[in-house]
Coordinates of C-alpha atoms in Angstrom, one line a residue:
Chain A
M1 CA 18.9 9.1 16.3
T2 CA 17.9 12.6 17.2
S3 CA 14.6 13.8 16.1
T4 CA 14.4 16.1 13.1
D5 CA 10.7 16.1 13.0
P6 CA 9.5 19.6 12.1
T7 CA 6.3 19.3 14.1
Q8 CA 8.3 18.6 17.3
Q9 CA 10.7 21.5 17.0
G10 CA 10.1 25.1 18.0
A11 CA 6.7 26.4 18.8
A12 CA 3.7 24.2 19.6
P13 CA 2.0 22.9 16.4
N14 CA -0.5 25.5 15.2
L15 CA -4.2 25.1 14.7
W16 CA -3.9 24.2 11.0
M17 CA -1.5 21.3 11.7
R18 CA -3.6 20.0 14.7
T19 CA -6.8 20.1 12.7
H20 CA -5.0 18.5 9.8
S21 CA -3.7 15.6 11.7
V22 CA -7.0 15.0 13.5
L23 CA -8.8 15.0 10.1
I24 CA -6.3 12.7 8.5
E25 CA -6.1 10.3 11.3
R26 CA -9.8 10.1 12.3
L27 CA -11.6 10.7 9.0
H28 CA -8.8 10.4 6.3
I29 CA -9.7 13.8 4.8
R30 CA -7.2 16.3 3.6
L31 CA -7.8 19.7 5.0
E32 CA -6.8 21.4 1.8
S33 CA -9.7 19.8 -0.1
L34 CA -12.2 21.0 2.5
V35 CA -10.8 24.5 2.1
V36 CA -11.0 24.3 -1.7
L37 CA -14.7 23.2 -1.4
L38 CA -15.5 26.1 1.0
V39 CA -13.8 28.7 -1.2
L40 CA -15.4 27.3 -4.3
A41 CA -18.9 27.3 -2.7
T42 CA -18.4 30.8 -1.3
T43 CA -17.3 32.1 -4.7
M44 CA -20.3 30.5 -6.4
A45 CA -22.7 31.9 -3.8
I46 CA -21.3 35.4 -4.4
L47 CA -21.4 35.1 -8.2
S48 CA -24.9 33.5 -8.5
P49 CA -28.0 34.3 -6.5
Y50 CA -29.4 30.8 -7.2
F51 CA -26.5 28.9 -5.7
L52 CA -27.5 29.1 -2.1
S53 CA -30.8 27.2 -1.9
V54 CA -32.0 23.9 -0.7
S55 CA -33.2 22.8 -4.1
N56 CA -29.9 23.7 -5.7
F57 CA -28.1 21.8 -3.0
M58 CA -30.2 18.8 -3.8
N59 CA -29.4 19.4 -7.5
I60 CA -25.7 19.3 -6.7
L61 CA -26.0 16.1 -4.7
L62 CA -28.1 14.5 -7.4
A63 CA -25.7 15.4 -10.1
T64 CA -22.8 14.2 -7.9
S65 CA -24.4 10.8 -7.1
T66 CA -23.4 9.1 -10.4
I67 CA -19.9 10.6 -10.5
G68 CA -19.6 10.0 -6.8
V69 CA -20.2 6.2 -7.1
L70 CA -17.6 6.1 -10.0
A71 CA -15.2 8.1 -7.9
I72 CA -15.5 5.5 -5.1
A73 CA -14.5 2.8 -7.6
A74 CA -11.6 5.0 -8.8
T75 CA -10.4 5.4 -5.2
Y76 CA -10.2 1.7 -4.6
V77 CA -8.4 1.0 -7.8
L78 CA -6.0 3.9 -7.6
S79 CA -5.1 3.3 -4.0
S80 CA -4.4 -0.3 -4.7
G81 CA -1.8 0.9 -7.3
G82 CA -4.0 0.2 -10.3
L83 CA -5.9 2.2 -12.8
D84 CA -9.4 1.8 -14.3
L85 CA -10.1 3.9 -17.4
S86 CA -13.2 1.9 -18.3
L87 CA -15.4 3.3 -15.5
G88 CA -17.5 5.5 -17.8
S89 CA -17.9 3.0 -20.6
V90 CA -18.8 0.1 -18.2
M91 CA -21.3 2.5 -16.6
G92 CA -22.9 3.0 -20.1
L93 CA -22.9 -0.7 -20.9
S94 CA -24.5 -1.6 -17.6
G95 CA -27.3 0.9 -18.1
V96 CA -28.0 -0.4 -21.5
V97 CA -27.9 -4.1 -20.3
G98 CA -30.4 -3.2 -17.5
A99 CA -32.7 -1.4 -19.8
A100 CA -32.6 -4.2 -22.4
V101 CA -33.3 -6.8 -19.7
A102 CA -36.2 -4.7 -18.3
V103 CA -37.7 -3.4 -21.6
K104 CA -36.8 -5.9 -24.3
L105 CA -37.0 -9.1 -22.2
G106 CA -39.7 -7.7 -19.9
A107 CA -38.0 -9.0 -16.8
P108 CA -39.2 -7.8 -13.4
T109 CA -37.4 -4.9 -11.8
P110 CA -35.2 -6.8 -9.2
V111 CA -33.9 -9.0 -12.1
A112 CA -33.1 -5.9 -14.2
V113 CA -31.4 -4.2 -11.2
V114 CA -29.2 -7.3 -10.5
A115 CA -28.4 -7.6 -14.3
T116 CA -27.3 -4.0 -14.4
I117 CA -24.8 -4.4 -11.6
A118 CA -23.8 -7.9 -12.7
A119 CA -22.9 -6.5 -16.2
G120 CA -20.6 -4.0 -14.6
A121 CA -19.1 -6.6 -12.3
A122 CA -18.5 -9.0 -15.3
A123 CA -16.6 -6.3 -17.2
G124 CA -14.6 -5.6 -14.1
L125 CA -13.9 -9.3 -13.6
V126 CA -12.6 -9.5 -17.2
N127 CA -10.3 -6.5 -16.5
G128 CA -9.0 -8.1 -13.4
L129 CA -8.4 -11.5 -15.0
V130 CA -6.5 -10.1 -17.9
I131 CA -4.4 -7.9 -15.6
T132 CA -3.6 -10.5 -13.0
R133 CA -3.4 -13.7 -15.2
A134 CA -2.1 -12.4 -18.5
F135 CA 0.1 -9.7 -17.0
V136 CA -1.1 -7.0 -19.4
P137 CA -0.7 -3.5 -17.8
A138 CA -3.9 -2.1 -16.2
F139 CA -3.6 1.0 -18.4
I140 CA -3.9 -1.0 -21.6
V141 CA -6.5 -3.5 -20.4
T142 CA -8.9 -0.9 -19.1
L143 CA -8.2 1.4 -22.1
G144 CA -9.2 -1.6 -24.2
M145 CA -12.3 -2.2 -22.1
L146 CA -13.2 1.5 -22.5
G147 CA -13.6 0.7 -26.2
I148 CA -15.0 -2.8 -25.9
A149 CA -17.7 -1.9 -23.3
R150 CA -18.8 1.2 -25.3
G151 CA -19.0 -0.7 -28.5
L152 CA -20.9 -3.5 -26.8
A153 CA -23.4 -1.0 -25.4
L154 CA -24.0 0.3 -28.9
V155 CA -24.3 -3.2 -30.3
I156 CA -26.9 -4.3 -27.7
S157 CA -29.0 -1.1 -28.1
D158 CA -28.5 -1.0 -31.8
G159 CA -27.2 2.5 -31.3
R160 CA -30.5 3.7 -30.0
V161 CA -31.6 4.8 -26.6
I162 CA -33.9 2.2 -24.9
Y163 CA -36.9 4.0 -23.4
G164 CA -39.6 3.1 -21.0
L165 CA -38.3 1.4 -17.9
P166 CA -40.8 -0.2 -15.5
K167 CA -42.1 2.2 -12.8
A168 CA -40.5 0.5 -9.9
M169 CA -37.1 0.8 -11.6
V170 CA -37.6 4.5 -12.4
Y171 CA -38.4 5.1 -8.7
L172 CA -34.7 4.3 -8.0
G173 CA -33.7 7.3 -10.1
Q174 CA -36.6 9.7 -9.6
G175 CA -38.2 8.7 -6.3
R176 CA -38.0 11.2 -3.5
P177 CA -38.7 9.7 -0.1
M178 CA -38.9 12.5 2.5
G179 CA -37.9 14.9 -0.3
I180 CA -34.5 13.3 -0.7
P181 CA -33.7 12.0 -4.2
M182 CA -33.2 8.2 -4.3
P183 CA -29.9 8.4 -6.1
V184 CA -28.5 10.6 -3.3
I185 CA -29.7 8.1 -0.7
I186 CA -28.1 5.2 -2.6
F187 CA -24.9 7.1 -3.2
L188 CA -24.5 8.2 0.4
G189 CA -25.3 4.6 1.7
T190 CA -22.7 3.2 -0.7
A191 CA -20.1 5.7 0.4
V192 CA -20.6 4.9 4.1
V193 CA -20.2 1.1 3.5
M194 CA -17.2 1.6 1.2
H195 CA -15.6 4.0 3.6
I196 CA -15.9 1.5 6.4
L197 CA -14.5 -1.3 4.2
L198 CA -11.5 0.8 3.1
A199 CA -10.6 2.4 6.5
Y200 CA -11.5 -0.2 9.1
T201 CA -11.2 -3.7 7.6
R202 CA -8.2 -5.9 6.8
F203 CA -9.4 -5.9 3.2
G204 CA -9.0 -2.1 3.1
R205 CA -5.7 -2.0 4.9
H206 CA -4.3 -4.6 2.5
T207 CA -5.6 -2.6 -0.5
L208 CA -3.5 0.4 0.6
A209 CA -0.5 -1.8 1.4
I210 CA -0.6 -3.5 -2.0
G211 CA -0.7 0.0 -3.6
D212 CA 2.1 1.2 -1.4
N213 CA 4.6 -1.6 -1.8
E214 CA 3.6 -4.7 -3.6
N215 CA 6.7 -6.6 -2.5
A216 CA 6.1 -5.8 1.2
A217 CA 2.5 -6.9 0.9
R218 CA 3.6 -10.2 -0.8
T219 CA 6.2 -10.8 1.9
A220 CA 3.5 -10.3 4.5
G221 CA 1.6 -13.2 3.0
I222 CA -1.2 -11.2 1.2
N223 CA -2.5 -12.8 -2.0
I224 CA -1.9 -9.9 -4.4
E225 CA -3.4 -11.4 -7.5
R226 CA -6.7 -12.5 -5.7
H227 CA -6.9 -9.1 -4.1
R228 CA -6.4 -7.2 -7.3
L229 CA -9.0 -9.4 -9.0
I230 CA -11.6 -8.5 -6.3
I231 CA -10.7 -4.8 -6.6
Y232 CA -11.3 -4.7 -10.4
T233 CA -14.5 -6.7 -10.0
L234 CA -15.7 -4.3 -7.3
S235 CA -14.8 -1.3 -9.5
G236 CA -16.9 -2.8 -12.3
A237 CA -19.8 -3.5 -9.9
L238 CA -19.7 0.1 -8.7
S239 CA -19.7 1.3 -12.3
G240 CA -22.8 -0.9 -12.8
L241 CA -24.4 0.8 -9.8
A242 CA -23.6 4.2 -11.3
G243 CA -25.1 3.0 -14.6
L244 CA -28.3 2.0 -12.7
L245 CA -28.6 5.4 -11.0
F246 CA -28.1 7.2 -14.3
A247 CA -30.4 5.0 -16.4
T248 CA -33.2 5.1 -13.9
R249 CA -32.9 8.9 -13.4
I250 CA -33.3 9.5 -17.2
N251 CA -35.7 6.6 -17.5
S252 CA -33.7 5.0 -20.3
G253 CA -30.7 3.0 -21.3
D254 CA -28.4 5.4 -23.2
P255 CA -25.4 3.7 -24.9
T256 CA -23.5 7.0 -24.8
A257 CA -24.1 7.5 -21.0
G258 CA -21.0 8.1 -18.9
L259 CA -18.8 9.3 -21.8
T260 CA -15.6 10.8 -20.3
Y261 CA -17.0 10.2 -16.8
E262 CA -13.8 8.4 -15.9
L263 CA -12.0 11.7 -16.3
T264 CA -14.2 13.4 -13.7
A265 CA -14.3 10.3 -11.4
I266 CA -10.5 10.0 -11.3
T267 CA -10.2 13.7 -10.8
A268 CA -12.6 13.6 -7.8
A269 CA -10.6 10.8 -6.2
I270 CA -7.3 12.5 -6.6
I271 CA -8.6 15.9 -5.3
G272 CA -9.9 13.9 -2.3
G273 CA -6.3 12.8 -1.5
T274 CA -6.0 9.5 -3.3
N275 CA -2.4 8.9 -4.4
L276 CA -2.3 8.4 -8.2
F277 CA 0.4 5.7 -7.6
G278 CA -1.3 3.9 -4.8
G279 CA -0.9 3.5 -1.1
R280 CA -3.2 6.3 0.1
G281 CA -6.9 6.9 -0.4
S282 CA -10.1 7.5 1.6
I283 CA -13.7 7.5 0.6
L284 CA -14.6 10.5 2.8
G285 CA -11.9 12.4 1.0
T286 CA -13.2 11.3 -2.3
M287 CA -16.7 12.5 -1.3
I288 CA -15.2 16.0 -0.8
G289 CA -13.5 15.7 -4.2
A290 CA -16.7 14.6 -5.9
L291 CA -18.6 17.5 -4.2
I292 CA -15.9 19.9 -5.5
M293 CA -16.5 18.6 -9.0
G294 CA -20.3 18.8 -8.5
V295 CA -20.1 22.4 -7.2
L296 CA -17.8 23.4 -10.0
Q297 CA -20.1 22.0 -12.7
N298 CA -23.2 23.3 -11.0
G299 CA -21.7 26.8 -10.6
L300 CA -20.5 26.9 -14.2
N301 CA -24.0 25.9 -15.3
L302 CA -25.6 28.6 -13.1
L303 CA -23.2 31.1 -14.6
A304 CA -24.2 29.8 -18.1
V305 CA -20.7 28.8 -19.0
Q306 CA -20.8 26.6 -22.2
S307 CA -20.3 22.9 -21.4
Y308 CA -17.3 22.7 -23.7
Y309 CA -15.5 25.0 -21.2
Q310 CA -16.6 22.7 -18.3
Q311 CA -14.7 19.8 -19.9
M312 CA -11.6 22.0 -20.1
A313 CA -12.0 23.0 -16.5
I314 CA -12.2 19.4 -15.3
G315 CA -9.1 18.4 -17.2
A316 CA -7.2 21.4 -15.9
V317 CA -8.3 20.6 -12.3
L318 CA -7.1 17.0 -12.7
V319 CA -3.6 18.1 -13.7
L320 CA -3.5 20.8 -11.0
A321 CA -4.6 18.3 -8.3
V322 CA -1.9 15.8 -9.3
F323 CA 0.7 18.6 -9.4
I324 CA -0.2 19.7 -5.8
D325 CA -0.2 16.1 -4.6
Q326 CA 3.2 15.4 -6.1
W327 CA 4.6 18.6 -4.7
Q328 CA 3.4 17.6 -1.2
V329 CA 4.8 14.1 -1.5
R330 CA 8.2 15.6 -2.5
K331 CA 8.0 17.9 0.5
E332 CA 7.0 15.3 3.1
S333 CA 8.9 12.3 2.1
R334 CA 12.6 11.8 2.5
V335 CA 12.8 8.6 0.6
Chain B
M1 CA 26.9 -23.4 24.5
S2 CA 24.7 -25.5 22.3
N3 CA 24.0 -24.2 18.9
L4 CA 20.7 -22.8 17.8
L5 CA 21.3 -22.9 14.0
E6 CA 23.7 -25.4 12.5
I7 CA 24.7 -25.5 8.9
K8 CA 27.0 -28.3 8.0
G9 CA 28.6 -29.2 4.6
V10 CA 26.1 -27.2 2.6
S11 CA 26.9 -27.2 -1.2
K12 CA 25.0 -25.5 -4.0
S13 CA 25.5 -25.3 -7.7
F14 CA 23.7 -23.4 -10.4
G15 CA 24.4 -25.5 -13.4
P16 CA 28.1 -25.8 -13.8
V17 CA 28.8 -23.0 -11.3
H18 CA 29.7 -24.1 -7.7
V19 CA 28.3 -21.2 -5.6
L20 CA 28.7 -22.9 -2.2
D21 CA 31.2 -25.7 -1.4
Q22 CA 30.9 -27.6 1.9
V23 CA 30.1 -24.5 4.0
D24 CA 29.7 -24.8 7.8
L25 CA 28.2 -22.1 9.9
T26 CA 26.7 -22.1 13.4
V27 CA 24.8 -19.6 15.5
A28 CA 24.3 -20.0 19.3
P29 CA 21.5 -18.3 21.3
G30 CA 22.5 -14.6 21.9
E31 CA 25.4 -14.9 19.5
V32 CA 26.0 -12.4 16.7
V33 CA 27.8 -13.9 13.7
G34 CA 29.2 -11.7 11.0
L35 CA 29.0 -13.1 7.5
V36 CA 31.4 -11.3 5.2
G37 CA 32.9 -11.9 1.8
D38 CA 33.4 -10.2 -1.5
N39 CA 30.6 -9.8 -4.0
G40 CA 29.7 -13.2 -5.4
A41 CA 31.3 -15.1 -2.6
G42 CA 28.0 -16.8 -1.8
K43 CA 26.6 -14.9 1.2
S44 CA 23.1 -14.3 -0.3
T45 CA 22.8 -17.8 -1.6
L46 CA 23.8 -19.2 1.8
M47 CA 21.1 -17.1 3.5
K48 CA 18.5 -18.0 0.9
I49 CA 19.3 -21.6 1.7
V50 CA 18.8 -20.9 5.4
T51 CA 15.4 -19.2 4.9
G52 CA 14.3 -21.9 2.5
M53 CA 14.1 -19.8 -0.7
Y54 CA 16.7 -22.2 -2.3
S55 CA 17.3 -25.8 -1.5
A56 CA 20.9 -27.0 -1.0
D57 CA 22.3 -29.8 -3.1
A58 CA 24.0 -31.4 -0.1
G59 CA 24.5 -30.8 3.6
T60 CA 22.4 -30.5 6.8
I61 CA 20.6 -27.6 8.4
T62 CA 19.2 -27.9 11.9
L63 CA 17.4 -25.4 14.1
N64 CA 17.5 -26.4 17.8
G65 CA 18.6 -29.8 16.8
E66 CA 15.6 -30.3 14.5
D67 CA 16.3 -31.1 10.8
I68 CA 14.8 -28.3 8.7
F69 CA 16.4 -29.1 5.4
H70 CA 13.1 -30.0 3.7
H71 CA 11.0 -27.3 5.4
S72 CA 9.3 -24.6 3.3
P73 CA 10.1 -20.9 3.8
G74 CA 6.8 -20.4 5.6
E75 CA 7.5 -23.3 8.0
R76 CA 11.0 -22.1 8.8
R77 CA 9.6 -18.6 9.5
R78 CA 7.1 -20.1 11.9
M79 CA 9.9 -22.0 13.6
G80 CA 11.7 -18.8 14.2
I81 CA 14.0 -17.8 11.3
E82 CA 13.4 -14.2 10.3
M83 CA 15.2 -12.3 7.5
I84 CA 15.3 -8.5 7.2
Y85 CA 16.1 -7.6 3.6
Q86 CA 18.1 -4.7 2.6
D87 CA 15.1 -2.9 1.1
L88 CA 13.2 -3.5 4.4
A89 CA 9.9 -4.3 2.6
L90 CA 8.1 -1.5 4.3
A91 CA 4.9 0.2 3.0
R92 CA 6.1 3.7 3.3
Q93 CA 2.8 5.6 3.3
Q94 CA 1.4 3.4 6.1
D95 CA 2.1 4.1 9.8
V96 CA 4.3 2.0 12.1
A97 CA 1.5 -0.2 13.5
A98 CA 0.2 -1.0 10.0
N99 CA 3.7 -2.1 8.9
I100 CA 4.4 -4.2 11.9
F101 CA 1.1 -6.0 11.7
L102 CA 0.8 -6.1 7.9
G103 CA -1.0 -9.2 6.8
R104 CA -2.0 -10.3 10.3
E105 CA -3.8 -7.3 11.7
P106 CA -5.7 -8.0 15.0
T107 CA -9.4 -7.7 14.6
R108 CA -12.4 -7.3 16.8
S109 CA -16.0 -8.2 16.0
V110 CA -18.7 -5.5 15.8
L111 CA -22.2 -6.7 14.9
G112 CA -20.8 -9.9 13.5
M113 CA -18.4 -8.1 11.2
R114 CA -14.6 -8.1 11.7
F115 CA -12.9 -4.8 11.9
V116 CA -9.2 -4.0 12.4
D117 CA -8.5 -3.4 16.1
R118 CA -6.4 -0.2 15.7
A119 CA -6.1 0.5 19.4
T120 CA -4.6 -3.0 20.1
M121 CA -2.4 -2.6 17.0
R122 CA -1.1 0.8 18.1
R123 CA -0.5 -0.4 21.7
D124 CA 1.3 -3.5 20.7
A125 CA 3.4 -1.7 18.2
Q126 CA 4.4 0.9 20.8
A127 CA 5.3 -1.8 23.3
M128 CA 7.5 -3.5 20.7
I129 CA 9.3 -0.2 19.8
D130 CA 9.8 0.4 23.6
R131 CA 11.1 -3.1 24.1
L132 CA 13.7 -2.4 21.4
G133 CA 14.6 0.9 22.9
A134 CA 14.2 2.5 19.4
R135 CA 13.5 6.1 19.1
L136 CA 10.8 7.1 16.6
P137 CA 9.3 10.6 16.1
A138 CA 5.7 9.3 16.3
I139 CA 4.1 5.9 15.9
N140 CA 1.2 7.2 13.9
R141 CA 3.1 8.7 11.0
P142 CA 3.9 7.1 7.7
V143 CA 7.2 5.3 7.9
G144 CA 8.4 7.0 4.7
T145 CA 8.8 10.2 6.7
F146 CA 11.3 8.5 8.9
S147 CA 15.1 8.4 8.5
G148 CA 16.8 5.2 7.3
G149 CA 17.8 4.1 10.8
Q150 CA 14.3 4.7 12.1
Q151 CA 12.9 2.7 9.2
Q152 CA 15.4 -0.1 10.1
S153 CA 14.0 -0.1 13.7
V154 CA 10.5 -0.5 12.3
A155 CA 11.6 -3.5 10.2
I156 CA 13.4 -5.0 13.3
A157 CA 10.3 -4.5 15.5
R158 CA 8.2 -6.3 12.9
A159 CA 10.7 -9.2 12.8
L160 CA 10.5 -9.3 16.6
T161 CA 6.7 -9.8 16.7
F162 CA 7.3 -13.2 15.1
N163 CA 9.2 -14.2 18.2
P164 CA 12.2 -15.2 16.1
K165 CA 15.1 -17.4 17.3
V166 CA 17.4 -16.3 14.6
V167 CA 17.4 -13.0 12.8
I168 CA 19.3 -12.6 9.5
M169 CA 20.1 -8.9 8.6
D170 CA 21.2 -8.0 5.1
E171 CA 23.4 -4.9 5.1
P172 CA 21.4 -3.1 7.8
T173 CA 23.9 -0.2 8.0
A174 CA 24.8 0.1 4.4
A175 CA 22.6 3.1 3.6
L176 CA 22.6 4.9 6.9
A177 CA 24.0 8.2 8.0
V178 CA 27.0 7.9 10.3
R179 CA 25.2 8.9 13.4
E180 CA 22.5 6.4 12.8
V181 CA 24.8 3.4 12.5
Q182 CA 25.4 3.3 16.2
G183 CA 21.6 3.2 16.8
V184 CA 21.2 0.2 14.6
L185 CA 24.2 -1.6 16.2
D186 CA 22.6 -1.0 19.6
L187 CA 19.4 -2.6 18.3
I188 CA 21.5 -5.7 17.3
R189 CA 23.0 -5.8 20.8
Q190 CA 19.5 -5.6 22.2
L191 CA 18.5 -8.7 20.1
K192 CA 21.6 -10.4 21.4
S193 CA 20.7 -9.6 25.0
E194 CA 17.3 -11.3 24.5
G195 CA 19.0 -14.5 23.5
I196 CA 18.3 -14.2 19.8
G197 CA 20.9 -15.4 17.4
V198 CA 21.8 -12.8 14.7
I199 CA 23.5 -13.3 11.4
L200 CA 24.8 -10.0 10.1
I201 CA 25.7 -9.7 6.5
S202 CA 27.7 -6.6 5.9
H203 CA 30.4 -5.0 3.8
R204 CA 31.1 -2.5 6.6
L205 CA 33.9 -4.3 8.4
N206 CA 34.1 -1.7 11.2
D207 CA 30.5 -2.4 12.1
V208 CA 31.0 -6.2 11.9
L209 CA 34.1 -6.0 14.1
S210 CA 32.3 -3.8 16.7
V211 CA 29.1 -5.8 17.1
T212 CA 29.8 -9.5 16.3
D213 CA 31.1 -12.4 18.5
R214 CA 32.4 -14.4 15.5
I215 CA 33.1 -13.7 11.9
V216 CA 32.7 -16.2 9.1
V217 CA 34.4 -15.3 5.9
L218 CA 33.2 -16.7 2.6
H219 CA 35.7 -16.9 -0.3
H220 CA 34.7 -18.4 -3.7
G221 CA 31.9 -20.4 -2.0
R222 CA 34.0 -21.8 0.8
A223 CA 34.1 -20.8 4.5
A224 CA 37.6 -19.5 4.3
A225 CA 37.8 -18.4 7.9
N226 CA 35.9 -18.7 11.2
L227 CA 37.3 -16.0 13.4
T228 CA 36.5 -15.0 17.0
T229 CA 36.0 -11.3 16.8
A230 CA 37.8 -10.6 20.1
E231 CA 40.9 -12.3 18.9
T232 CA 41.1 -11.1 15.3
S233 CA 42.0 -7.9 13.5
M234 CA 40.9 -6.0 10.5
A235 CA 44.0 -7.2 8.6
E236 CA 43.1 -10.8 9.2
V237 CA 39.5 -10.4 8.1
V238 CA 40.4 -8.5 5.0
S239 CA 43.1 -11.0 4.1
A240 CA 40.6 -13.9 4.4
I241 CA 38.1 -12.0 2.2
V242 CA 40.6 -11.5 -0.6
G243 CA 41.9 -15.1 -0.3
G244 CA 44.8 -15.2 2.1
V245 CA 47.0 -12.7 0.4
D246 CA 48.7 -10.2 2.7
M247 CA 46.6 -7.1 2.3
A248 CA 48.0 -4.8 5.0
E249 CA 47.4 -1.8 2.8
A250 CA 43.8 -2.6 2.1
A251 CA 43.2 -3.4 5.8
A252 CA 44.7 -0.1 6.8
H253 CA 42.3 1.6 4.3
E254 CA 39.3 -0.3 5.8
A255 CA 40.4 0.5 9.4
R256 CA 40.5 4.2 8.5
G257 CA 36.8 3.6 7.6

């Protein structure tokens, strides 16, 4: 068994490889995505004089917070070998449920906040139950939920935006303690917790193992069905949180909120190094991916590019990211 | 030498099909027993009966003299019966330690929360690899980047962490490059030297003849022969596999490898 490891042959590993392995092992970030982010930011800074400013930086983070939370959900589901296409619709449904509970029922803010997240979790639970108990493929179940949740949001709101959330609730979306927008604080806090959960706990390790080789995980005594059920419920709850951030920021429950956000969220997760087919994923990587999407959208806005083109750009980036990922998998793996 | 694993008179039918008929097989501590036979001879069924996946219709199975006939697969595993499947059941994007400790990762408590103790995992995984004498390029790389033989060593290392008494290996050398076969046979000899009983299922008769102490040949669900490896020949084994016919030509073909 002689070693055919390329990193152990010839010259000492170069700086790129060393940095790469440290980043991957310690922080689970792919070096390529950091480079893409830097190149993108530099390009934008050259093209637009408004790009490099503290207020614009906050704008980017604020715009990224909703997508970022959805991308965290996408990371968990994808790396467990699943798929959740209902992220954006469930986010819209949750925002409407929260606004309806707060405005139409006049419930106090804490109740409305819990209701928002619970609505998302419930949708996720339904996804998980149908996938694990009825054995319908995740692609179909969550595609169905994409339609059901969006329709339900329109039914509950009667197709109209629900305005006038209570002040305390709006603070979650518009408050700025120490000048930092509340959604950014909530987004970063969520990311830290979810990163630790994925990278450093048995739950996280099992999530990756299930996505990697379901049979191996089952042989190792992991309860796959229960784990998947938790993952989809978690994904729904995070979509609910994204709905809460969005609704409180625009001070209304909009039934069309989050339309096509699943596209951006899944793209961000994959740019960040999540394997589309499961087994690999990291929240820090996804944060970089979400920032790339945020900078891209912000830059295109500053350059006054029509939003129709932005949609095309995101779609193209998704396909490109998966192409690069698959190319690397083919290069690295001998299986 | 008293036997570790004793299978006596095991029979199994699936409907009208008699898959196993009164099969005996024993494994002593530190003994490597080859289990050979043509496709459909009943090798897999017999091993599934040993691990508890199937229950036999008749017969007895004992481990260290204790009757395990009615024990569940989980109980048998805890008692020391480990099976390494041909597909190895490895998570290929995870590193060596993650695979060895999959499902039972050691944890340590920080602020009342339980986190995976990666330092311990890595150290114990390295110790197990060293004990086996296996050579891996790096312990912190995804096992999918390893060669077939290296992946086989990871699977064997994982089996060893359960402190098994008997290890069943299903075609461990079937998909390996020629130069890697010797490495895996050395691992089997290492298990033997530690007093572990090994059942080796293989179609590669050269490997079976070079590493086993005894060879049990199944033919149409019967134990057609129980040969001492040192006293048998390729011709005798091949003849038993095909059912007693003189197969000098086929044996010569096998011997050429």
